[in-house]
PDB file of C-alpha atoms and ligand atoms in Angstrom:
ATOM      1  CA  MET K   1     -37.020  -7.128   4.989  1.00 55.00           C
ATOM      2  CA  ASP K   2     -36.771 -10.347   6.937  1.00 55.00           C
ATOM      3  CA  PHE K   3     -33.432 -10.279   8.709  1.00 65.00           C
ATOM      4  CA  GLU K   4     -32.452 -12.329  11.708  1.00 70.00           C
ATOM      5  CA  LYS K   5     -31.823 -10.265  14.815  1.00 78.00           C
ATOM      6  CA  ASN K   6     -28.331  -9.261  15.926  1.00 91.00           C
ATOM      7  CA  LEU K   7     -26.672 -10.049  12.606  1.00 95.00           C
ATOM      8  CA  LEU K   8     -23.732  -7.850  13.596  1.00 97.00           C
ATOM      9  CA  GLU K   9     -23.499  -8.742  17.268  1.00 97.00           C
ATOM     10  CA  GLY K  10     -20.074  -7.953  18.728  1.00 97.00           C
ATOM     11  CA  LYS K  11     -18.736  -6.438  15.518  1.00 98.00           C
ATOM     12  CA  VAL K  12     -16.796  -3.181  15.497  1.00 98.00           C
ATOM     13  CA  ILE K  13     -17.571  -1.092  12.413  1.00 98.00           C
ATOM     14  CA  LEU K  14     -16.294   2.305  11.290  1.00 98.00           C
ATOM     15  CA  ILE K  15     -18.627   4.430   9.148  1.00 98.00           C
ATOM     16  CA  THR K  16     -17.574   7.624   7.366  1.00 98.00           C
ATOM     17  CA  GLY K  17     -20.147  10.296   6.554  1.00 98.00           C
ATOM     18  CA  ALA K  18     -21.984   8.835   9.552  1.00 98.00           C
ATOM     19  CA  ALA K  19     -24.081  11.953  10.051  1.00 97.00           C
ATOM     20  CA  GLY K  20     -25.132  12.146   6.401  1.00 97.00           C
ATOM     21  CA  GLY K  21     -28.429  10.885   5.022  1.00 97.00           C
ATOM     22  CA  ILE K  22     -27.317   7.358   4.145  1.00 98.00           C
ATOM     23  CA  GLY K  23     -24.497   7.128   6.708  1.00 98.00           C
ATOM     24  CA  GLU K  24     -26.845   7.934   9.587  1.00 98.00           C
ATOM     25  CA  MET K  25     -29.309   5.219   8.641  1.00 98.00           C
ATOM     26  CA  VAL K  26     -26.512   2.703   8.050  1.00 98.00           C
ATOM     27  CA  SER K  27     -25.051   3.551  11.481  1.00 98.00           C
ATOM     28  CA  LYS K  28     -28.405   3.111  13.239  1.00 98.00           C
ATOM     29  CA  THR K  29     -29.169  -0.129  11.390  1.00 98.00           C
ATOM     30  CA  PHE K  30     -25.791  -1.616  12.260  1.00 98.00           C
ATOM     31  CA  ALA K  31     -26.108  -0.547  15.900  1.00 98.00           C
ATOM     32  CA  GLN K  32     -29.610  -2.013  16.051  1.00 97.00           C
ATOM     33  CA  GLN K  33     -28.119  -5.276  14.786  1.00 97.00           C
ATOM     34  CA  GLY K  34     -25.657  -5.358  17.683  1.00 97.00           C
ATOM     35  CA  ALA K  35     -22.575  -3.633  16.258  1.00 98.00           C
ATOM     36  CA  THR K  36     -20.405  -1.107  18.053  1.00 98.00           C
ATOM     37  CA  VAL K  37     -20.350   1.683  15.497  1.00 98.00           C
ATOM     38  CA  ILE K  38     -17.597   4.277  15.229  1.00 98.00           C
ATOM     39  CA  LEU K  39     -19.156   7.397  13.787  1.00 98.00           C
ATOM     40  CA  LEU K  40     -16.735   9.408  11.652  1.00 98.00           C
ATOM     41  CA  GLY K  41     -17.783  12.851  10.444  1.00 98.00           C
ATOM     42  CA  ARG K  42     -16.595  16.416  10.370  1.00 97.00           C
ATOM     43  CA  LYS K  43     -19.292  18.093  12.528  1.00 96.00           C
ATOM     44  CA  ILE K  44     -19.168  17.117  16.185  1.00 97.00           C
ATOM     45  CA  SER K  45     -22.689  18.416  16.933  1.00 98.00           C
ATOM     46  CA  LYS K  46     -24.231  16.120  14.288  1.00 98.00           C
ATOM     47  CA  LEU K  47     -22.193  13.146  15.509  1.00 98.00           C
ATOM     48  CA  GLU K  48     -23.205  13.807  19.130  1.00 98.00           C
ATOM     49  CA  LYS K  49     -26.874  13.898  18.159  1.00 98.00           C
ATOM     50  CA  LEU K  50     -26.560  10.525  16.427  1.00 98.00           C
ATOM     51  CA  TYR K  51     -24.544   9.138  19.358  1.00 98.00           C
ATOM     52  CA  ASP K  52     -27.351  10.116  21.755  1.00 98.00           C
ATOM     53  CA  GLN K  53     -30.025   8.534  19.552  1.00 98.00           C
ATOM     54  CA  ILE K  54     -28.107   5.249  19.386  1.00 98.00           C
ATOM     55  CA  GLU K  55     -27.425   5.252  23.109  1.00 98.00           C
ATOM     56  CA  GLN K  56     -31.023   6.111  24.007  1.00 98.00           C
ATOM     57  CA  ALA K  57     -32.272   3.269  21.808  1.00 97.00           C
ATOM     58  CA  GLY K  58     -30.293   0.884  24.024  1.00 97.00           C
ATOM     59  CA  TYR K  59     -27.938  -0.289  21.279  1.00 97.00           C
ATOM     60  CA  PRO K  60     -24.222  -0.950  21.991  1.00 98.00           C
ATOM     61  CA  GLN K  61     -22.425   2.216  23.029  1.00 98.00           C
ATOM     62  CA  PRO K  62     -21.067   3.896  19.884  1.00 98.00           C
ATOM     63  CA  ALA K  63     -17.931   6.013  19.520  1.00 98.00           C
ATOM     64  CA  ILE K  64     -17.389   9.344  17.788  1.00 98.00           C
ATOM     65  CA  TYR K  65     -14.418  10.205  15.622  1.00 98.00           C
ATOM     66  CA  PRO K  66     -14.436  13.766  14.237  1.00 98.00           C
ATOM     67  CA  LEU K  67     -12.269  14.150  11.141  1.00 98.00           C
ATOM     68  CA  ASN K  68     -12.373  16.434   8.141  1.00 98.00           C
ATOM     69  CA  LEU K  69     -11.497  14.222   5.193  1.00 98.00           C
ATOM     70  CA  GLU K  70     -10.527  17.205   3.063  1.00 98.00           C
ATOM     71  CA  SER K  71      -7.702  18.302   5.366  1.00 98.00           C
ATOM     72  CA  ALA K  72      -6.760  14.980   7.017  1.00 98.00           C
ATOM     73  CA  ALA K  73      -3.157  13.923   6.341  1.00 97.00           C
ATOM     74  CA  PRO K  74      -1.618  10.424   6.392  1.00 97.00           C
ATOM     75  CA  HIS K  75      -0.576  10.798  10.050  1.00 98.00           C
ATOM     76  CA  ASP K  76      -4.210  11.500  11.010  1.00 98.00           C
ATOM     77  CA  TYR K  77      -5.223   8.126   9.573  1.00 98.00           C
ATOM     78  CA  GLU K  78      -2.354   6.430  11.387  1.00 98.00           C
ATOM     79  CA  GLU K  79      -3.475   8.067  14.616  1.00 98.00           C
ATOM     80  CA  LEU K  80      -7.056   6.923  14.007  1.00 98.00           C
ATOM     81  CA  SER K  81      -5.883   3.373  13.388  1.00 98.00           C
ATOM     82  CA  ASN K  82      -3.705   3.414  16.510  1.00 98.00           C
ATOM     83  CA  ARG K  83      -6.539   4.723  18.659  1.00 98.00           C
ATOM     84  CA  LEU K  84      -9.008   2.146  17.365  1.00 98.00           C
ATOM     85  CA  GLY K  85      -6.363  -0.522  17.913  1.00 98.00           C
ATOM     86  CA  GLU K  86      -5.907   0.543  21.531  1.00 98.00           C
ATOM     87  CA  GLU K  87      -9.659   0.757  22.148  1.00 98.00           C
ATOM     88  CA  PHE K  88     -10.997  -2.241  20.227  1.00 98.00           C
ATOM     89  CA  GLY K  89      -7.998  -4.270  19.010  1.00 97.00           C
ATOM     90  CA  ARG K  90      -9.591  -4.908  15.641  1.00 98.00           C
ATOM     91  CA  LEU K  91     -12.076  -3.680  13.039  1.00 98.00           C
ATOM     92  CA  ASP K  92     -14.725  -5.976  11.539  1.00 98.00           C
ATOM     93  CA  GLY K  93     -16.121  -3.500   9.065  1.00 98.00           C
ATOM     94  CA  LEU K  94     -15.481  -0.221   7.293  1.00 98.00           C
ATOM     95  CA  VAL K  95     -18.163   1.615   5.322  1.00 99.00           C
ATOM     96  CA  HIS K  96     -17.253   4.618   3.221  1.00 98.00           C
ATOM     97  CA  CYS K  97     -20.314   6.878   2.899  1.00 98.00           C
ATOM     98  CA  ALA K  98     -18.735  10.357   2.999  1.00 98.00           C
ATOM     99  CA  ALA K  99     -18.616  12.221  -0.284  1.00 98.00           C
ATOM    100  CA  THR K 100     -18.922  15.643  -1.803  1.00 97.00           C
ATOM    101  CA  VAL K 101     -20.211  16.447  -5.289  1.00 96.00           C
ATOM    102  CA  GLY K 102     -18.488  19.750  -5.877  1.00 93.00           C
ATOM    103  CA  GLY K 103     -21.152  20.837  -8.363  1.00 89.00           C
ATOM    104  CA  LEU K 104     -21.842  19.798 -11.928  1.00 95.00           C
ATOM    105  CA  THR K 105     -19.546  21.690 -14.321  1.00 96.00           C
ATOM    106  CA  PRO K 106     -18.100  21.129 -17.793  1.00 98.00           C
ATOM    107  CA  ILE K 107     -14.439  20.097 -17.639  1.00 98.00           C
ATOM    108  CA  GLU K 108     -13.559  23.197 -19.666  1.00 98.00           C
ATOM    109  CA  HIS K 109     -14.642  25.369 -16.735  1.00 98.00           C
ATOM    110  CA  TYR K 110     -13.828  23.032 -13.853  1.00 98.00           C
ATOM    111  CA  ASP K 111     -12.019  24.808 -11.033  1.00 98.00           C
ATOM    112  CA  ILE K 112      -8.696  23.073 -10.358  1.00 98.00           C
ATOM    113  CA  MET K 113      -8.819  23.548  -6.580  1.00 98.00           C
ATOM    114  CA  ARG K 114     -12.321  22.082  -6.499  1.00 98.00           C
ATOM    115  CA  TRP K 115     -11.069  19.108  -8.496  1.00 98.00           C
ATOM    116  CA  TYR K 116      -8.408  18.496  -5.840  1.00 98.00           C
ATOM    117  CA  GLN K 117     -10.906  18.888  -2.995  1.00 98.00           C
ATOM    118  CA  VAL K 118     -13.426  16.449  -4.433  1.00 98.00           C
ATOM    119  CA  LEU K 119     -10.785  13.819  -5.190  1.00 98.00           C
ATOM    120  CA  GLN K 120      -9.315  14.296  -1.723  1.00 98.00           C
ATOM    121  CA  VAL K 121     -12.613  13.634   0.081  1.00 98.00           C
ATOM    122  CA  ASN K 122     -14.069  11.003  -2.260  1.00 98.00           C
ATOM    123  CA  PHE K 123     -11.018   9.031  -3.282  1.00 98.00           C
ATOM    124  CA  ASN K 124      -7.739   9.854  -1.517  1.00 98.00           C
ATOM    125  CA  ALA K 125      -9.393   9.796   1.912  1.00 98.00           C
ATOM    126  CA  PRO K 126     -11.037   6.352   1.449  1.00 98.00           C
ATOM    127  CA  PHE K 127      -7.713   5.067   0.100  1.00 98.00           C
ATOM    128  CA  MET K 128      -5.703   6.412   3.057  1.00 98.00           C
ATOM    129  CA  LEU K 129      -8.315   5.325   5.601  1.00 98.00           C
ATOM    130  CA  THR K 130      -8.619   1.799   4.183  1.00 98.00           C
ATOM    131  CA  LYS K 131      -4.837   1.445   4.010  1.00 98.00           C
ATOM    132  CA  ALA K 132      -4.408   2.621   7.608  1.00 98.00           C
ATOM    133  CA  CYS K 133      -7.154   0.239   8.793  1.00 98.00           C
ATOM    134  CA  LEU K 134      -5.823  -2.882   7.052  1.00 98.00           C
ATOM    135  CA  PRO K 135      -3.819  -4.066  10.106  1.00 98.00           C
ATOM    136  CA  LEU K 136      -7.006  -3.804  12.220  1.00 98.00           C
ATOM    137  CA  LEU K 137      -9.180  -5.485   9.578  1.00 98.00           C
ATOM    138  CA  LYS K 138      -6.664  -8.346   9.491  1.00 98.00           C
ATOM    139  CA  GLN K 139      -7.303  -8.883  13.207  1.00 97.00           C
ATOM    140  CA  SER K 140     -10.975  -9.663  12.488  1.00 97.00           C
ATOM    141  CA  GLU K 141     -12.089 -13.237  11.811  1.00 95.00           C
ATOM    142  CA  THR K 142     -14.045 -11.986   8.821  1.00 95.00           C
ATOM    143  CA  ALA K 143     -14.011  -8.333   7.796  1.00 98.00           C
ATOM    144  CA  SER K 144     -16.007  -6.413   5.213  1.00 98.00           C
ATOM    145  CA  VAL K 145     -15.242  -3.095   3.514  1.00 98.00           C
ATOM    146  CA  VAL K 146     -17.937  -1.275   1.545  1.00 98.00           C
ATOM    147  CA  PHE K 147     -17.240   1.645  -0.786  1.00 98.00           C
ATOM    148  CA  THR K 148     -20.295   3.699  -1.666  1.00 98.00           C
ATOM    149  CA  THR K 149     -20.262   4.383  -5.372  1.00 98.00           C
ATOM    150  CA  ASP K 150     -22.564   5.962  -7.952  1.00 98.00           C
ATOM    151  CA  SER K 151     -23.788   5.167 -11.467  1.00 98.00           C
ATOM    152  CA  VAL K 152     -21.422   7.845 -12.838  1.00 98.00           C
ATOM    153  CA  GLY K 153     -18.522   5.785 -11.487  1.00 98.00           C
ATOM    154  CA  LYS K 154     -19.516   2.963 -13.773  1.00 98.00           C
ATOM    155  CA  GLN K 155     -20.628   4.983 -16.764  1.00 98.00           C
ATOM    156  CA  ALA K 156     -19.020   8.405 -17.340  1.00 98.00           C
ATOM    157  CA  LYS K 157     -21.493  11.243 -17.766  1.00 97.00           C
ATOM    158  CA  ALA K 158     -20.925  14.851 -18.860  1.00 98.00           C
ATOM    159  CA  TYR K 159     -20.507  17.528 -16.142  1.00 98.00           C
ATOM    160  CA  TRP K 160     -19.969  15.131 -13.204  1.00 98.00           C
ATOM    161  CA  GLY K 161     -16.245  16.046 -13.201  1.00 98.00           C
ATOM    162  CA  ALA K 162     -14.142  14.993 -10.229  1.00 98.00           C
ATOM    163  CA  TYR K 163     -17.109  13.299  -8.513  1.00 98.00           C
ATOM    164  CA  GLY K 164     -17.555  10.836 -11.397  1.00 98.00           C
ATOM    165  CA  VAL K 165     -13.809  10.267 -11.677  1.00 98.00           C
ATOM    166  CA  SER K 166     -13.524   9.681  -7.914  1.00 98.00           C
ATOM    167  CA  LYS K 167     -16.238   7.019  -7.962  1.00 98.00           C
ATOM    168  CA  ALA K 168     -14.689   5.290 -11.002  1.00 98.00           C
ATOM    169  CA  ALA K 169     -11.358   5.263  -9.164  1.00 98.00           C
ATOM    170  CA  LEU K 170     -13.019   3.806  -6.049  1.00 98.00           C
ATOM    171  CA  GLU K 171     -14.499   0.991  -8.122  1.00 98.00           C
ATOM    172  CA  ASN K 172     -11.033   0.251  -9.514  1.00 98.00           C
ATOM    173  CA  LEU K 173      -9.488   0.333  -6.029  1.00 98.00           C
ATOM    174  CA  ASN K 174     -12.207  -2.015  -4.786  1.00 98.00           C
ATOM    175  CA  LYS K 175     -11.316  -4.676  -7.347  1.00 98.00           C
ATOM    176  CA  MET K 176      -7.602  -4.227  -6.701  1.00 98.00           C
ATOM    177  CA  LEU K 177      -8.024  -4.731  -2.954  1.00 98.00           C
ATOM    178  CA  ALA K 178     -10.335  -7.715  -3.458  1.00 98.00           C
ATOM    179  CA  GLU K 179      -7.687  -9.408  -5.607  1.00 98.00           C
ATOM    180  CA  GLU K 180      -4.848  -8.569  -3.248  1.00 98.00           C
ATOM    181  CA  PHE K 181      -6.779 -10.010  -0.278  1.00 97.00           C
ATOM    182  CA  GLU K 182      -8.359 -12.904  -2.162  1.00 94.00           C
ATOM    183  CA  SER K 183      -6.825 -15.531   0.075  1.00 90.00           C
ATOM    184  CA  GLN K 184      -7.475 -13.594   3.283  1.00 93.00           C
ATOM    185  CA  HIS K 185     -10.586 -12.967   5.288  1.00 93.00           C
ATOM    186  CA  ILE K 186     -11.255  -9.357   4.228  1.00 97.00           C
ATOM    187  CA  ARG K 187     -13.823  -8.743   1.521  1.00 98.00           C
ATOM    188  CA  PHE K 188     -14.300  -5.531  -0.464  1.00 98.00           C
ATOM    189  CA  ASN K 189     -17.403  -4.483  -2.380  1.00 98.00           C
ATOM    190  CA  CYS K 190     -18.938  -1.391  -3.968  1.00 98.00           C
ATOM    191  CA  LEU K 191     -22.518  -0.420  -3.346  1.00 98.00           C
ATOM    192  CA  ASP K 192     -24.404   2.092  -5.473  1.00 98.00           C
ATOM    193  CA  PRO K 193     -27.427   3.270  -3.473  1.00 98.00           C
ATOM    194  CA  GLU K 194     -28.880   4.970  -6.590  1.00 97.00           C
ATOM    195  CA  ALA K 195     -31.226   7.942  -6.245  1.00 96.00           C
ATOM    196  CA  THR K 196     -31.990   8.253  -2.526  1.00 97.00           C
ATOM    197  CA  LYS K 197     -33.834  10.935  -0.558  1.00 96.00           C
ATOM    198  CA  THR K 198     -30.971  12.902   1.069  1.00 96.00           C
ATOM    199  CA  PHE K 199     -29.657  16.500   1.046  1.00 92.00           C
ATOM    200  CA  PHE K 200     -26.978  15.306  -1.326  1.00 93.00           C
ATOM    201  CA  ARG K 201     -29.547  14.354  -3.935  1.00 95.00           C
ATOM    202  CA  ALA K 202     -31.636  17.485  -3.315  1.00 93.00           C
ATOM    203  CA  ARG K 203     -28.596  19.704  -3.896  1.00 91.00           C
ATOM    204  CA  ILE K 204     -27.982  18.139  -7.312  1.00 93.00           C
ATOM    205  CA  TYR K 205     -31.633  17.892  -8.381  1.00 93.00           C
ATOM    206  CA  PRO K 206     -33.402  20.784  -6.614  1.00 91.00           C
ATOM    207  CA  GLY K 207     -36.466  20.514  -8.864  1.00 93.00           C
ATOM    208  CA  GLU K 208     -37.092  16.854  -8.092  1.00 95.00           C
ATOM    209  CA  ASN K 209     -39.921  15.787  -5.811  1.00 94.00           C
ATOM    210  CA  PRO K 210     -38.081  13.940  -2.983  1.00 93.00           C
ATOM    211  CA  GLN K 211     -41.230  11.962  -2.188  1.00 94.00           C
ATOM    212  CA  THR K 212     -40.643   9.984  -5.395  1.00 94.00           C
ATOM    213  CA  LEU K 213     -37.313   8.645  -4.068  1.00 96.00           C
ATOM    214  CA  PRO K 214     -36.534   5.736  -1.745  1.00 94.00           C
ATOM    215  CA  SER K 215     -35.447   6.771   1.748  1.00 96.00           C
ATOM    216  CA  PRO K 216     -32.076   5.840   3.293  1.00 97.00           C
ATOM    217  CA  GLU K 217     -34.054   3.485   5.545  1.00 97.00           C
ATOM    218  CA  THR K 218     -35.187   1.516   2.491  1.00 96.00           C
ATOM    219  CA  ILE K 219     -31.664   0.941   1.201  1.00 97.00           C
ATOM    220  CA  ALA K 220     -29.881   0.359   4.556  1.00 97.00           C
ATOM    221  CA  PRO K 221     -30.564  -3.438   4.428  1.00 97.00           C
ATOM    222  CA  ALA K 222     -28.317  -3.619   1.323  1.00 98.00           C
ATOM    223  CA  TYR K 223     -25.421  -2.314   3.456  1.00 98.00           C
ATOM    224  CA  LEU K 224     -26.407  -4.722   6.226  1.00 97.00           C
ATOM    225  CA  TYR K 225     -26.252  -7.629   3.803  1.00 97.00           C
ATOM    226  CA  LEU K 226     -22.733  -6.685   2.656  1.00 98.00           C
ATOM    227  CA  MET K 227     -21.582  -6.270   6.253  1.00 98.00           C
ATOM    228  CA  SER K 228     -23.126  -9.470   7.611  1.00 97.00           C
ATOM    229  CA  GLU K 229     -21.905 -13.046   7.313  1.00 94.00           C
ATOM    230  CA  GLN K 230     -24.601 -13.576   4.666  1.00 93.00           C
ATOM    231  CA  SER K 231     -22.212 -12.095   2.085  1.00 95.00           C
ATOM    232  CA  LYS K 232     -19.026 -13.690   3.361  1.00 93.00           C
ATOM    233  CA  GLU K 233     -18.195 -15.354   0.016  1.00 94.00           C
ATOM    234  CA  ILE K 234     -18.653 -12.120  -1.961  1.00 97.00           C
ATOM    235  CA  SER K 235     -15.733  -9.835  -2.796  1.00 98.00           C
ATOM    236  CA  GLY K 236     -14.643  -7.514  -5.598  1.00 98.00           C
ATOM    237  CA  GLN K 237     -18.223  -6.931  -6.735  1.00 98.00           C
ATOM    238  CA  ARG K 238     -20.289  -3.888  -7.519  1.00 98.00           C
ATOM    239  CA  PHE K 239     -23.984  -3.867  -6.665  1.00 98.00           C
ATOM    240  CA  THR K 240     -26.845  -1.432  -6.765  1.00 98.00           C
ATOM    241  CA  ALA K 241     -28.920  -1.392  -3.588  1.00 98.00           C
ATOM    242  CA  LYS K 242     -31.913  -2.445  -5.689  1.00 97.00           C
ATOM    243  CA  GLU K 243     -30.106  -5.546  -6.979  1.00 96.00           C
ATOM    244  CA  LEU K 244     -29.262  -6.637  -3.458  1.00 96.00           C
ATOM    245  CA  LEU K 245     -32.677  -5.839  -2.005  1.00 95.00           C
ATOM    246  CA  GLU K 246     -34.332  -7.943  -4.709  1.00 93.00           C
ATOM    247  CA  LYS K 247     -32.138 -10.887  -3.682  1.00 85.00           C
ATOM    248  CA  LEU K 248     -32.998 -10.617   0.007  1.00 83.00           C
TER     249      LEU K 248
HETATM  250  N1  LIG D   1     -28.250  10.244  -2.271  1.00 82.66           N
HETATM  251  C1  LIG D   1     -28.114   9.763  -3.479  1.00 82.66           C
HETATM  252  O1  LIG D   1     -29.016   9.869  -4.329  1.00 82.66           O
HETATM  253  C2  LIG D   1     -26.848   9.035  -3.860  1.00 82.66           C
HETATM  254  C3  LIG D   1     -26.800   8.385  -5.116  1.00 82.66           C
HETATM  255  C4  LIG D   1     -25.649   7.689  -5.470  1.00 82.66           C
HETATM  256  C5  LIG D   1     -24.572   7.646  -4.583  1.00 82.66           C
HETATM  257  N2  LIG D   1     -24.650   8.315  -3.381  1.00 82.66           N
HETATM  258  C6  LIG D   1     -23.484   8.215  -2.486  1.00 82.66           C
HETATM  259  O2  LIG D   1     -23.950   7.884  -1.189  1.00 82.66           O
HETATM  260  C7  LIG D   1     -23.035   8.384  -0.200  1.00 82.66           C
HETATM  261  C8  LIG D   1     -23.797   9.084   0.905  1.00 82.66           C
HETATM  262  O3  LIG D   1     -24.471  10.187   0.323  1.00 82.66           O
HETATM  263  P1  LIG D   1     -25.751  10.876   1.000  1.00 82.66           P
HETATM  264  O4  LIG D   1     -26.794  10.926  -0.026  1.00 82.66           O
HETATM  265  O5  LIG D   1     -26.024  10.290   2.335  1.00 82.66           O
HETATM  266  O6  LIG D   1     -25.170  12.353   1.154  1.00 82.66           O
HETATM  267  P2  LIG D   1     -25.060  13.357   2.399  1.00 82.66           P
HETATM  268  O7  LIG D   1     -26.291  13.300   3.208  1.00 82.66           O
HETATM  269  O8  LIG D   1     -24.606  14.639   1.830  1.00 82.66           O
HETATM  270  O9  LIG D   1     -23.876  12.671   3.219  1.00 82.66           O
HETATM  271  C9  LIG D   1     -22.537  12.816   2.829  1.00 82.66           C
HETATM  272  C10 LIG D   1     -21.706  12.825   4.081  1.00 82.66           C
HETATM  273  O10 LIG D   1     -20.338  13.057   3.702  1.00 82.66           O
HETATM  274  C11 LIG D   1     -19.799  13.921   4.664  1.00 82.66           C
HETATM  275  N3  LIG D   1     -18.655  14.688   4.166  1.00 82.66           N
HETATM  276  C12 LIG D   1     -18.600  15.506   3.086  1.00 82.66           C
HETATM  277  N4  LIG D   1     -17.414  16.120   3.047  1.00 82.66           N
HETATM  278  C13 LIG D   1     -16.710  15.677   4.109  1.00 82.66           C
HETATM  279  C14 LIG D   1     -15.422  15.953   4.642  1.00 82.66           C
HETATM  280  N5  LIG D   1     -14.611  16.851   4.058  1.00 82.66           N
HETATM  281  N6  LIG D   1     -15.014  15.315   5.748  1.00 82.66           N
HETATM  282  C15 LIG D   1     -15.827  14.442   6.387  1.00 82.66           C
HETATM  283  N7  LIG D   1     -17.059  14.154   5.950  1.00 82.66           N
HETATM  284  C16 LIG D   1     -17.488  14.770   4.834  1.00 82.66           C
HETATM  285  C17 LIG D   1     -20.929  14.880   4.976  1.00 82.66           C
HETATM  286  O11 LIG D   1     -20.650  15.547   6.184  1.00 82.66           O
HETATM  287  P3  LIG D   1     -21.482  16.867   6.636  1.00 82.66           P
HETATM  288  O12 LIG D   1     -22.730  16.287   7.231  1.00 82.66           O
HETATM  289  O13 LIG D   1     -20.586  17.495   7.605  1.00 82.66           O
HETATM  290  O14 LIG D   1     -21.713  17.671   5.381  1.00 82.66           O
HETATM  291  C18 LIG D   1     -22.099  13.920   5.056  1.00 82.66           C
HETATM  292  O15 LIG D   1     -22.195  13.387   6.359  1.00 82.66           O
HETATM  293  C19 LIG D   1     -22.042   9.258  -0.968  1.00 82.66           C
HETATM  294  O16 LIG D   1     -20.852   8.531  -1.144  1.00 82.66           O
HETATM  295  C20 LIG D   1     -22.713   9.502  -2.314  1.00 82.66           C
HETATM  296  O17 LIG D   1     -21.756   9.660  -3.340  1.00 82.66           O
HETATM  297  C21 LIG D   1     -25.757   8.986  -3.003  1.00 82.66           C
END
């Protein structure tokens, strides 16, 4: 992929699920392109490992923000926003990568508590986090928010339960936000990475040969495109990584 260097120089970008398969590669790619990345995840040891890798590579010093999205309450998001405000004064980007599948189950047998948990992590948390970050995103000259979606968010499929519903809801929220901020300098888009070689995918399709799948490294440029000024006229859209990579 032929990108200019330092496409994200000076930008401050928060990434959820930063220690996950896709989130980690997105975080490293953004840092490599000059961004200060705020790594949000629930396991401090994984975040610290990623922090060290970014620092040792000589990229801008990242920050770590441990938060469990299943148990986080509205005041936790307010606190996060306040702390980022004090530290950085603004936010230029927000990428939602964190998600949980919760297992594939027919609705007839779907555990109610699991339904709540999946919707909490995959939908309520991105809603609360985005809402809390809006004042900081407004402080940016041009901000970009990316929701990571899935094909089952666009087209319902049996057994995907709360995961599918959460992604459909995210896609709806994305359009709503894009319309509400149409005349402002914050853009919102959904990105579907499609089948990618991560633990997430392996858990759902244990019999699949992972070598047949694209790596997170292959799809990271699609996130970079949506975060960079190259996409500054684009909002309220839904893309697959493949669609964007073909354009680049
Ligand atoms: N891989 C694919 O084939 C594929 C296809 C379509 C869409 N997607 C989407 O791509 C995104 C990234 O997925 P991935 O493949 O990179 O999966 P992954 O490696 O499992 O990463 C998911 C991340 O979400 C974090 N997370 C889960 N529950 C959390 C919680 N309660 N609080 C905070 N963080 C939590 C995980 O943290 P821990 O590390 O602590 O578990 C992990 O870092 C997801 O939104 C997924 O829906 C993936």
